[in-house]
Coordinates of C-alpha atoms in Angstrom, one line a residue:
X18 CA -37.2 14.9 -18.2
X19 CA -36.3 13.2 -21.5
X20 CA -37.5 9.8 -21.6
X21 CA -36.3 7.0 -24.4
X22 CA -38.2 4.0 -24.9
X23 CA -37.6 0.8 -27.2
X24 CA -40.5 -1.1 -27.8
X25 CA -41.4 -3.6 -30.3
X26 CA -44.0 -1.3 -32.1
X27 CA -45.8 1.6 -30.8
X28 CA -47.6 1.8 -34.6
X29 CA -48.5 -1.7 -34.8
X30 CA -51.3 -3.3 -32.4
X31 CA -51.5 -6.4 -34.1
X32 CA -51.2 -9.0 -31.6
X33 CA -49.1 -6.4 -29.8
X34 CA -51.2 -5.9 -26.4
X35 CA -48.2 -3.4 -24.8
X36 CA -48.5 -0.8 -27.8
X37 CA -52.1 0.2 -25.8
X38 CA -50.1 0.7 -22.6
X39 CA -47.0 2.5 -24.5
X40 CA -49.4 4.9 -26.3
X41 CA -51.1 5.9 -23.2
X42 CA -47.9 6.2 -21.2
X43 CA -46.5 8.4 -23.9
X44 CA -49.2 10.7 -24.6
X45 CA -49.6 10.8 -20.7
X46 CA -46.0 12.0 -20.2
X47 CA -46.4 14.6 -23.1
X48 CA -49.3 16.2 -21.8
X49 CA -46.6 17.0 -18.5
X50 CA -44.5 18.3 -20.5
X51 CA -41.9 15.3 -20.6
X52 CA -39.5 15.0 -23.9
X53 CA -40.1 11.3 -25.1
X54 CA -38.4 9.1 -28.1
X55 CA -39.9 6.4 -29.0
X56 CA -37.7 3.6 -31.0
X57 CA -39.5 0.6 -32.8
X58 CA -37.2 -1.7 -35.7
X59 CA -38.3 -1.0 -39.2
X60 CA -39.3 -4.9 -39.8
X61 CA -41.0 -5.5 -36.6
X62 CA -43.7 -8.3 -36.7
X63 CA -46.4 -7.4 -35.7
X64 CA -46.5 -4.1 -38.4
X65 CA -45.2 -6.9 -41.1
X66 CA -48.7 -9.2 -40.3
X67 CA -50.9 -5.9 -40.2
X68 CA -49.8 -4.9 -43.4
X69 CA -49.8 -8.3 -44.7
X70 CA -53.3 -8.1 -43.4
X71 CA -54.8 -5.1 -43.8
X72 CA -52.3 -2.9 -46.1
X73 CA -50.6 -0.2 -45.2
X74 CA -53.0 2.2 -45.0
X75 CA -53.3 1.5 -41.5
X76 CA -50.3 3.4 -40.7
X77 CA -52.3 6.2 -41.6
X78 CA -55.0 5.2 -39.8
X79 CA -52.5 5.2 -36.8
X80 CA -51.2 8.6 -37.6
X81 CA -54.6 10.1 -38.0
X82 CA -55.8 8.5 -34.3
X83 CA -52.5 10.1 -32.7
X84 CA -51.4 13.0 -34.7
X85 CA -48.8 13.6 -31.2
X86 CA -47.4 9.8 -31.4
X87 CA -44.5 9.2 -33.1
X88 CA -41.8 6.8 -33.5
X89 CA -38.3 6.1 -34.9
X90 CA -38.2 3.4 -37.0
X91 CA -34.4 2.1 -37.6
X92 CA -32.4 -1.1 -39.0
X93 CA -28.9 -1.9 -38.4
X94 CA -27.8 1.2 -38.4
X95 CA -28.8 2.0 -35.1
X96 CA -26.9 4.8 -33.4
X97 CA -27.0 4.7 -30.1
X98 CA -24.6 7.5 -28.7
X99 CA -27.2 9.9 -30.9
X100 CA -30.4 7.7 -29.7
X101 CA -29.6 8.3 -25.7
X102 CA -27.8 11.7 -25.9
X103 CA -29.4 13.7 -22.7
X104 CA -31.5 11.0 -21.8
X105 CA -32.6 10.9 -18.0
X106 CA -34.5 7.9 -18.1
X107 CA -34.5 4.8 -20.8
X108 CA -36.8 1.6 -20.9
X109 CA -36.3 -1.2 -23.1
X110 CA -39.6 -3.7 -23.7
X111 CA -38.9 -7.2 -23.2
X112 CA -39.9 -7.9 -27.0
X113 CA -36.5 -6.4 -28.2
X114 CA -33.5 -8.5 -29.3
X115 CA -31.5 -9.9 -26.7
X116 CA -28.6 -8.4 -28.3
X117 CA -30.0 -4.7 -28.1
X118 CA -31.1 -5.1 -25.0
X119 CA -27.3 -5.9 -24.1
X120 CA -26.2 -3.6 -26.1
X121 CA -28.0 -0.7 -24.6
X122 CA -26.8 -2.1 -21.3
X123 CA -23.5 -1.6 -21.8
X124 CA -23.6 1.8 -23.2
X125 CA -25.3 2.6 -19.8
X126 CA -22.0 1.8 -18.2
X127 CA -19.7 3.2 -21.1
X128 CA -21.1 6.5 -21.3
X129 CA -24.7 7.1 -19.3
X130 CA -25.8 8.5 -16.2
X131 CA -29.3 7.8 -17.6
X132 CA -31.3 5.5 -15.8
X133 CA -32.4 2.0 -17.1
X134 CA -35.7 -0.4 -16.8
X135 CA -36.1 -3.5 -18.5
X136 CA -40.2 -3.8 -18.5
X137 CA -41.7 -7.4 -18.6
X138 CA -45.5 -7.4 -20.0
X139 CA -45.7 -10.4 -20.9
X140 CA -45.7 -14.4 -19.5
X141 CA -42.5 -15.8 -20.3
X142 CA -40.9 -15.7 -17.3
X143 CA -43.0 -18.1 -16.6
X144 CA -43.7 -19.9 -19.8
X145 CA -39.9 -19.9 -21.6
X146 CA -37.5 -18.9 -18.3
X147 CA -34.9 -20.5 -20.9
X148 CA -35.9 -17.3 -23.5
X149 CA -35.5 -14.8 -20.7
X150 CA -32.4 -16.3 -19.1
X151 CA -31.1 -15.0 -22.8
X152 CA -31.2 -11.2 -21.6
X153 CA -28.5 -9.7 -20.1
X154 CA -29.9 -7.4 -17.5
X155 CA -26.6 -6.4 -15.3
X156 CA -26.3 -2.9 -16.2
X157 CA -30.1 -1.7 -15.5
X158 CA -31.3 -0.4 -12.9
X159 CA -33.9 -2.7 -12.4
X160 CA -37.3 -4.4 -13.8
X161 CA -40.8 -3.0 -14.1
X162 CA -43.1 -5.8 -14.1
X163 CA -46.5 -6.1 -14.8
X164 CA -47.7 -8.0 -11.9
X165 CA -46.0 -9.0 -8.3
X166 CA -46.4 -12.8 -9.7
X167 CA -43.8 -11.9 -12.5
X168 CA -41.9 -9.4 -9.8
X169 CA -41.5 -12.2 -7.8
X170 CA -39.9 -14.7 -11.1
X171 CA -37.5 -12.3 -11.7
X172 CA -36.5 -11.9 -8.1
X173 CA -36.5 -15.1 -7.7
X174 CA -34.4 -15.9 -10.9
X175 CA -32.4 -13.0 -9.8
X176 CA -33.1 -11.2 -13.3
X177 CA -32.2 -7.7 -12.5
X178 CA -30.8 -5.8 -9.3
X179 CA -34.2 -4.3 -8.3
X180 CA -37.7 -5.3 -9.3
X181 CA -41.2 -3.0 -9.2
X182 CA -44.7 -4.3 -10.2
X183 CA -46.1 -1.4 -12.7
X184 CA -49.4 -2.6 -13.5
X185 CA -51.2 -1.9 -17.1
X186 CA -53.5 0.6 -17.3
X187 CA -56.2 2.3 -19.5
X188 CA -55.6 5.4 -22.0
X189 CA -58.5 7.3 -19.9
X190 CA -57.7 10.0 -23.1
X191 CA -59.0 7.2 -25.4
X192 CA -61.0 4.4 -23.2
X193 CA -64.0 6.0 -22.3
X194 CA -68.1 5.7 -22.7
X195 CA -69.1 6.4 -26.5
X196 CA -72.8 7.8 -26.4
X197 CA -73.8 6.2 -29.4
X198 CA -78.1 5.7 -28.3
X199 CA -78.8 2.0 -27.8
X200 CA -77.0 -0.6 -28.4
X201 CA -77.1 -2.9 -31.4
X202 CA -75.7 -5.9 -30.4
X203 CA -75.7 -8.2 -26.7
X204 CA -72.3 -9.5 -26.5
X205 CA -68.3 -8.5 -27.9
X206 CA -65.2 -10.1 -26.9
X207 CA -62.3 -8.0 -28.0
X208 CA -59.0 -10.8 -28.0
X209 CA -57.1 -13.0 -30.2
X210 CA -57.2 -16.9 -30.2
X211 CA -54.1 -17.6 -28.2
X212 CA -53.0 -20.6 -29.9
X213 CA -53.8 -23.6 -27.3
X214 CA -53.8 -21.4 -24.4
X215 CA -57.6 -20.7 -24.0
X216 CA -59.3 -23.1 -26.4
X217 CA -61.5 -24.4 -24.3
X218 CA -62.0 -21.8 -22.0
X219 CA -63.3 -19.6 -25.1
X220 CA -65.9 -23.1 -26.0
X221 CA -66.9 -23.3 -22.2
X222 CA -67.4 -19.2 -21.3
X223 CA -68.2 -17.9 -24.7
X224 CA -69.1 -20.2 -27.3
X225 CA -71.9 -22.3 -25.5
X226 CA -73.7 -19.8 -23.6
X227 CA -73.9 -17.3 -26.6
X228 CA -75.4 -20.3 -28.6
X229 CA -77.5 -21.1 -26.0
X230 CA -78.8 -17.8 -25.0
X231 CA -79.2 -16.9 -28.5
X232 CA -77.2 -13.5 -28.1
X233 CA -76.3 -11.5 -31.3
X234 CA -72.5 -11.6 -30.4
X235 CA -69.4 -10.1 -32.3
X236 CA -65.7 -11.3 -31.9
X237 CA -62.6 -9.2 -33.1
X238 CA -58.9 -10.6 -32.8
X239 CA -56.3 -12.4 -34.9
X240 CA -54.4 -15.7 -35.4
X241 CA -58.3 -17.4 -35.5
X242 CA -57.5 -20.5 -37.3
X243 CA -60.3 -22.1 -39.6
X244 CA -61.5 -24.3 -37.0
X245 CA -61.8 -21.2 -34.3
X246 CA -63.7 -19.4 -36.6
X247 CA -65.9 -22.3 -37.7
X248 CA -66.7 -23.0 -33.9
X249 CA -67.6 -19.1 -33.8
X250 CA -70.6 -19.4 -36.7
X251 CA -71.8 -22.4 -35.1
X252 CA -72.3 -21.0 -32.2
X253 CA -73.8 -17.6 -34.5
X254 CA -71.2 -15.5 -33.1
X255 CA -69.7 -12.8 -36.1
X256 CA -66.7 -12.8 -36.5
X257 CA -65.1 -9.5 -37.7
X258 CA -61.2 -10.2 -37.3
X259 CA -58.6 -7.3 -36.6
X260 CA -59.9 -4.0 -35.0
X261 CA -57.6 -0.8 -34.5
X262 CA -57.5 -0.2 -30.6
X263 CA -58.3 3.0 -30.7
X264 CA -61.5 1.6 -32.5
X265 CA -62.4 -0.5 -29.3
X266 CA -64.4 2.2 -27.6
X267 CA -66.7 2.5 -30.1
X268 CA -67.3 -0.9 -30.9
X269 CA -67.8 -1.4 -27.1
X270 CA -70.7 1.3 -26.8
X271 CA -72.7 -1.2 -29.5
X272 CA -72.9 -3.6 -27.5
X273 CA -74.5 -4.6 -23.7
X274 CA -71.5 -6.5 -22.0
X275 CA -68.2 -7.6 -22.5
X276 CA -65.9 -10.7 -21.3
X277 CA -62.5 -11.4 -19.7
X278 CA -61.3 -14.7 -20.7
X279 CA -57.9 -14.6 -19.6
X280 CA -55.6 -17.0 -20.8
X281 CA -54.3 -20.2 -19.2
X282 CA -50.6 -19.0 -17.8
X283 CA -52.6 -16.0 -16.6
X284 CA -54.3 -18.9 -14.5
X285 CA -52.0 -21.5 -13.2
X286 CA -48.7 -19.2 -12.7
X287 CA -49.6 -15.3 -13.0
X288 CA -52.1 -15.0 -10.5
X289 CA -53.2 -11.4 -10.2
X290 CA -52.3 -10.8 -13.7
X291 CA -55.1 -9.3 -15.8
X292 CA -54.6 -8.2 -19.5
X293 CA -54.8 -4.6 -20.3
X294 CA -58.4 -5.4 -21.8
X295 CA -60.1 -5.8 -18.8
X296 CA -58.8 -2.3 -17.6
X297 CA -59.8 -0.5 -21.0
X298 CA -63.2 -2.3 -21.0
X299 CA -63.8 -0.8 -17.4
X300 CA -63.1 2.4 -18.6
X301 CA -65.5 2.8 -21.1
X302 CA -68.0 2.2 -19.2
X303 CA -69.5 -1.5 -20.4
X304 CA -70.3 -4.1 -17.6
X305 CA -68.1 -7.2 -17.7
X306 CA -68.4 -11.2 -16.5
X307 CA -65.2 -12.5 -16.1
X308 CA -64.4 -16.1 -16.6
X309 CA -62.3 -17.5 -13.6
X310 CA -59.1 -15.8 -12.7
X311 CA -57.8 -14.7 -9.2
X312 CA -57.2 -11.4 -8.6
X313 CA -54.5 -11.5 -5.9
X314 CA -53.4 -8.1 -5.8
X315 CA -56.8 -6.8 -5.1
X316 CA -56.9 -4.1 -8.4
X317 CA -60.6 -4.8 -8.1
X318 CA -63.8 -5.6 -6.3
X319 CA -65.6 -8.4 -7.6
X320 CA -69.0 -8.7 -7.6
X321 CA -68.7 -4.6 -7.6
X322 CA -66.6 -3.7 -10.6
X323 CA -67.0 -7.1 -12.4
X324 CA -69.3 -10.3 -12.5
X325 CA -67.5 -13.8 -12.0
X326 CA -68.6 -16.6 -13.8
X327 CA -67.1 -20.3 -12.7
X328 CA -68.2 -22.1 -15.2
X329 CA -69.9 -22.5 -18.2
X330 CA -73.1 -22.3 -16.5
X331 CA -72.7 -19.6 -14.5
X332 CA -71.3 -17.5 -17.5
X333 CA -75.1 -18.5 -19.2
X334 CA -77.3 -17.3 -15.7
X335 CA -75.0 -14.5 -15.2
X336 CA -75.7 -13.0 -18.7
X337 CA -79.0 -13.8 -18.7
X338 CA -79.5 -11.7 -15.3
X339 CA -76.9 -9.1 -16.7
X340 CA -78.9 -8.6 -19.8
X341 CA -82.2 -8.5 -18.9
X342 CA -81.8 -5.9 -15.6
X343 CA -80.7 -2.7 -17.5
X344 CA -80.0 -1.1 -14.3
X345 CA -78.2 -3.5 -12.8
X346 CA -75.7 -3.2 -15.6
X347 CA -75.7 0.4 -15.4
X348 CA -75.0 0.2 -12.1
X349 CA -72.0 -2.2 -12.1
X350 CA -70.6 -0.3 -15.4
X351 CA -70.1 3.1 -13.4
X352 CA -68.8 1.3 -10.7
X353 CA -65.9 -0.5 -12.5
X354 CA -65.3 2.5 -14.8
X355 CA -64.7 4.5 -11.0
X356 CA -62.4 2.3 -10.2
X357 CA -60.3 2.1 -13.5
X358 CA -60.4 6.6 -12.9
X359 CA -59.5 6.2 -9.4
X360 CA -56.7 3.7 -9.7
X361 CA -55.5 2.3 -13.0
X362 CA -55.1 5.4 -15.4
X363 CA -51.8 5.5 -17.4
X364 CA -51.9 9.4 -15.4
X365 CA -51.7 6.7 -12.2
X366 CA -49.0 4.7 -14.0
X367 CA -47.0 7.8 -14.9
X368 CA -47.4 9.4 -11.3
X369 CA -46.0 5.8 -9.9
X370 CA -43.4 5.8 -13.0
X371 CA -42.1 9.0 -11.5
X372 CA -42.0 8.1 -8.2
X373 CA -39.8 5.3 -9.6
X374 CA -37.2 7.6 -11.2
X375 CA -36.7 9.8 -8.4
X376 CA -36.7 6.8 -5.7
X377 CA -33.8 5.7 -8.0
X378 CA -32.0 9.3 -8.5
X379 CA -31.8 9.6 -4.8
X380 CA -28.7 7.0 -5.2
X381 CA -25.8 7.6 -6.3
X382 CA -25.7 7.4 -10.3
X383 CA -23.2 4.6 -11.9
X384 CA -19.9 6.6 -13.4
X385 CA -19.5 5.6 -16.8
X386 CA -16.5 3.2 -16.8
X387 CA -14.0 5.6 -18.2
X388 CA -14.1 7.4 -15.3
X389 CA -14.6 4.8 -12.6
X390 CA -11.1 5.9 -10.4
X391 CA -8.4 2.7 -10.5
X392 CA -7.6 1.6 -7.4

């Protein structure tokens, strides 16, 4: 099968959570034998702020980490007769322009018998309906959502003919336990400020009971502003900005537990909806307390696979119990990681991504409209 996707960058993880799914997914479909193109614009944003950031060396970097991964970076002159020539199926990521997105659309119905997914990540169907309402989605086949809660917007909405919940998932080639002898450090939180979305949630769950506790903590993500990261060395947490996902598995092992603070649409509207961190944490094997957020869709067992905190104080007793019972960290590490193996593998996500296509080749394919018959 030959596969085309168009993403916003599969190079670039810089405040770019769905390049960790898309390189999984990739590599995943490679390893099967699968022919896949990957298309990402030459200027995206999130590669402009990490080489703004960090140079661009970390290209490189990427390269080195997935010698099999590679994209096709293009500008206006897009080609997309050449782009889609013997594709069999073709997803588009939500972050691309509204105008491609329509544009690949209707190239579907001039010329294609591929088929075509839109794929949602992300909260805006909840949080700017208005930016959404701007993609033209009448020539796909459908939506792949990542959650029922956002399934059930676009249905609602009725964005797209046909809508399936395809969960995120962890790289089990990349995410797993690091033997690295002990660890150096209590507490890391892998995750970038969120603007206004998690403020206080990141005071309540992380800030104070790391103070109090007195936990040698670390905190990697981006867009901090001054005052987040002044809050963070009062509370004598480092922080050690930007870190390369495929980096995360080894700063994981140097530390004793991890958290899930999920950010506030993932609270009021996308019930169900965890971020892809909480599945990669999982899989390499470090235990993690999760701040509150409902998991409606029953991906995992609480209390089994995770610790729930709901509040501030419960975050501080649970990680002083967590920490100081080695084996009863141990214990709900494995179990959490066997769950993430068992279930929520981009291998799972493929096998279900499969199932997908041939539920959808077992209609009949649209004619291009050349040769739809004139009545």
């Amino acid at each position: 099968m030959r596969v085309v996707l168009f993403c916003h960058s599969l190079i670039s993880d810089w405040n770019h959570g769905n390049a960790h799914f898309l390189r999984g997914v990739t590599s995943e479909l490679q390893a099967r034998g699968h022919s896949v193109t990957i298309f990402e614009p030459h200027n995206s944003w999130s590669l402009q702020n990490l080489i703004a950031d960090h140079g661009a060396q970390t290209i490189h970097l990427f390269h080195e980490a997935y010698p099999h991964l590679r994209s096709v970076r293009y500008g206006d002159d897009l080609d997309l007769d050449r782009a889609l020539d013997g594709a069999d199926l073709v997803i588009v990521h939500e972050w691309n322009q509204p105008s491609l997105v329509e544009q690949i659309g209707n190239h579907r119905t001039r010329n294609g018998r591929y088929r075509l997914l839109f794929h949602d990540t992300h909260h805006r169907s909840v949080t700017d309906p208005d930016a959404m309402q701007r993609y033209n989605l009448d020539d796909y086949d459908g939506v792949l959502a990542f959650g029922n809660s956002v399934a059930e917007r676009y249905r609602a909405n009725g964005w797209g003919k046909r809508v399936w919940t395809w969960h995120e998932a962890a790289d089990a080639r990349r995410f797993f336990p690091r033997e690295g002898g002990e660890p150096d450090g209590d507490l890391i939180w892998i995750g970038n400020w969120g603007d206004d979305e998690r403020t206080a949630e990141l005071q309540e769950f992380l800030m104070d009971p790391v103070r109090d506790l007195g936990l040698n903590a670390r905190v990697h993500g981006v867009r901090y502003p001054p005052e987040g990261i002044l809050a963070l060395a009062q509370a004598g947490i480092e922080y050690a900005g930007w870190i390369a996902n495929f980096e995360a598995p080894y700063a994981y092992s140097k530390f004793k537990v991890t958290l899930h603070i999920p950010r506030r649409p993932y609270l009021m509207a996308l019930r169900g909806v965890p971020t892809i961190r909480v599945f990669e944490a999982l899989a390499c094997g470090i235990p993690l307390i999760c701040a509150p957020w409902d998991d409606a869709e029953n991906l995992f067992e609480p209390g089994a696979d995770y610790l729930m905190a709901r509040n501030g104080a419960e975050m501080t007793s649970l990680l002083r119990e967590l920490l100081a019972d080695r084996q009863f960290a141990a214990g709900l590490a494995s179990h959490g990681r066997k769950t993430i193996l068992n279930h929520h593998t981009c291998a799972n996500r493929v096998d279900e991504l499969i199932g997908i296509f041939q539920e959808m080749e077992q209609e009949p394919a649209a004619m291009p409209a050349a040769a739809v018959p004139i009545a």
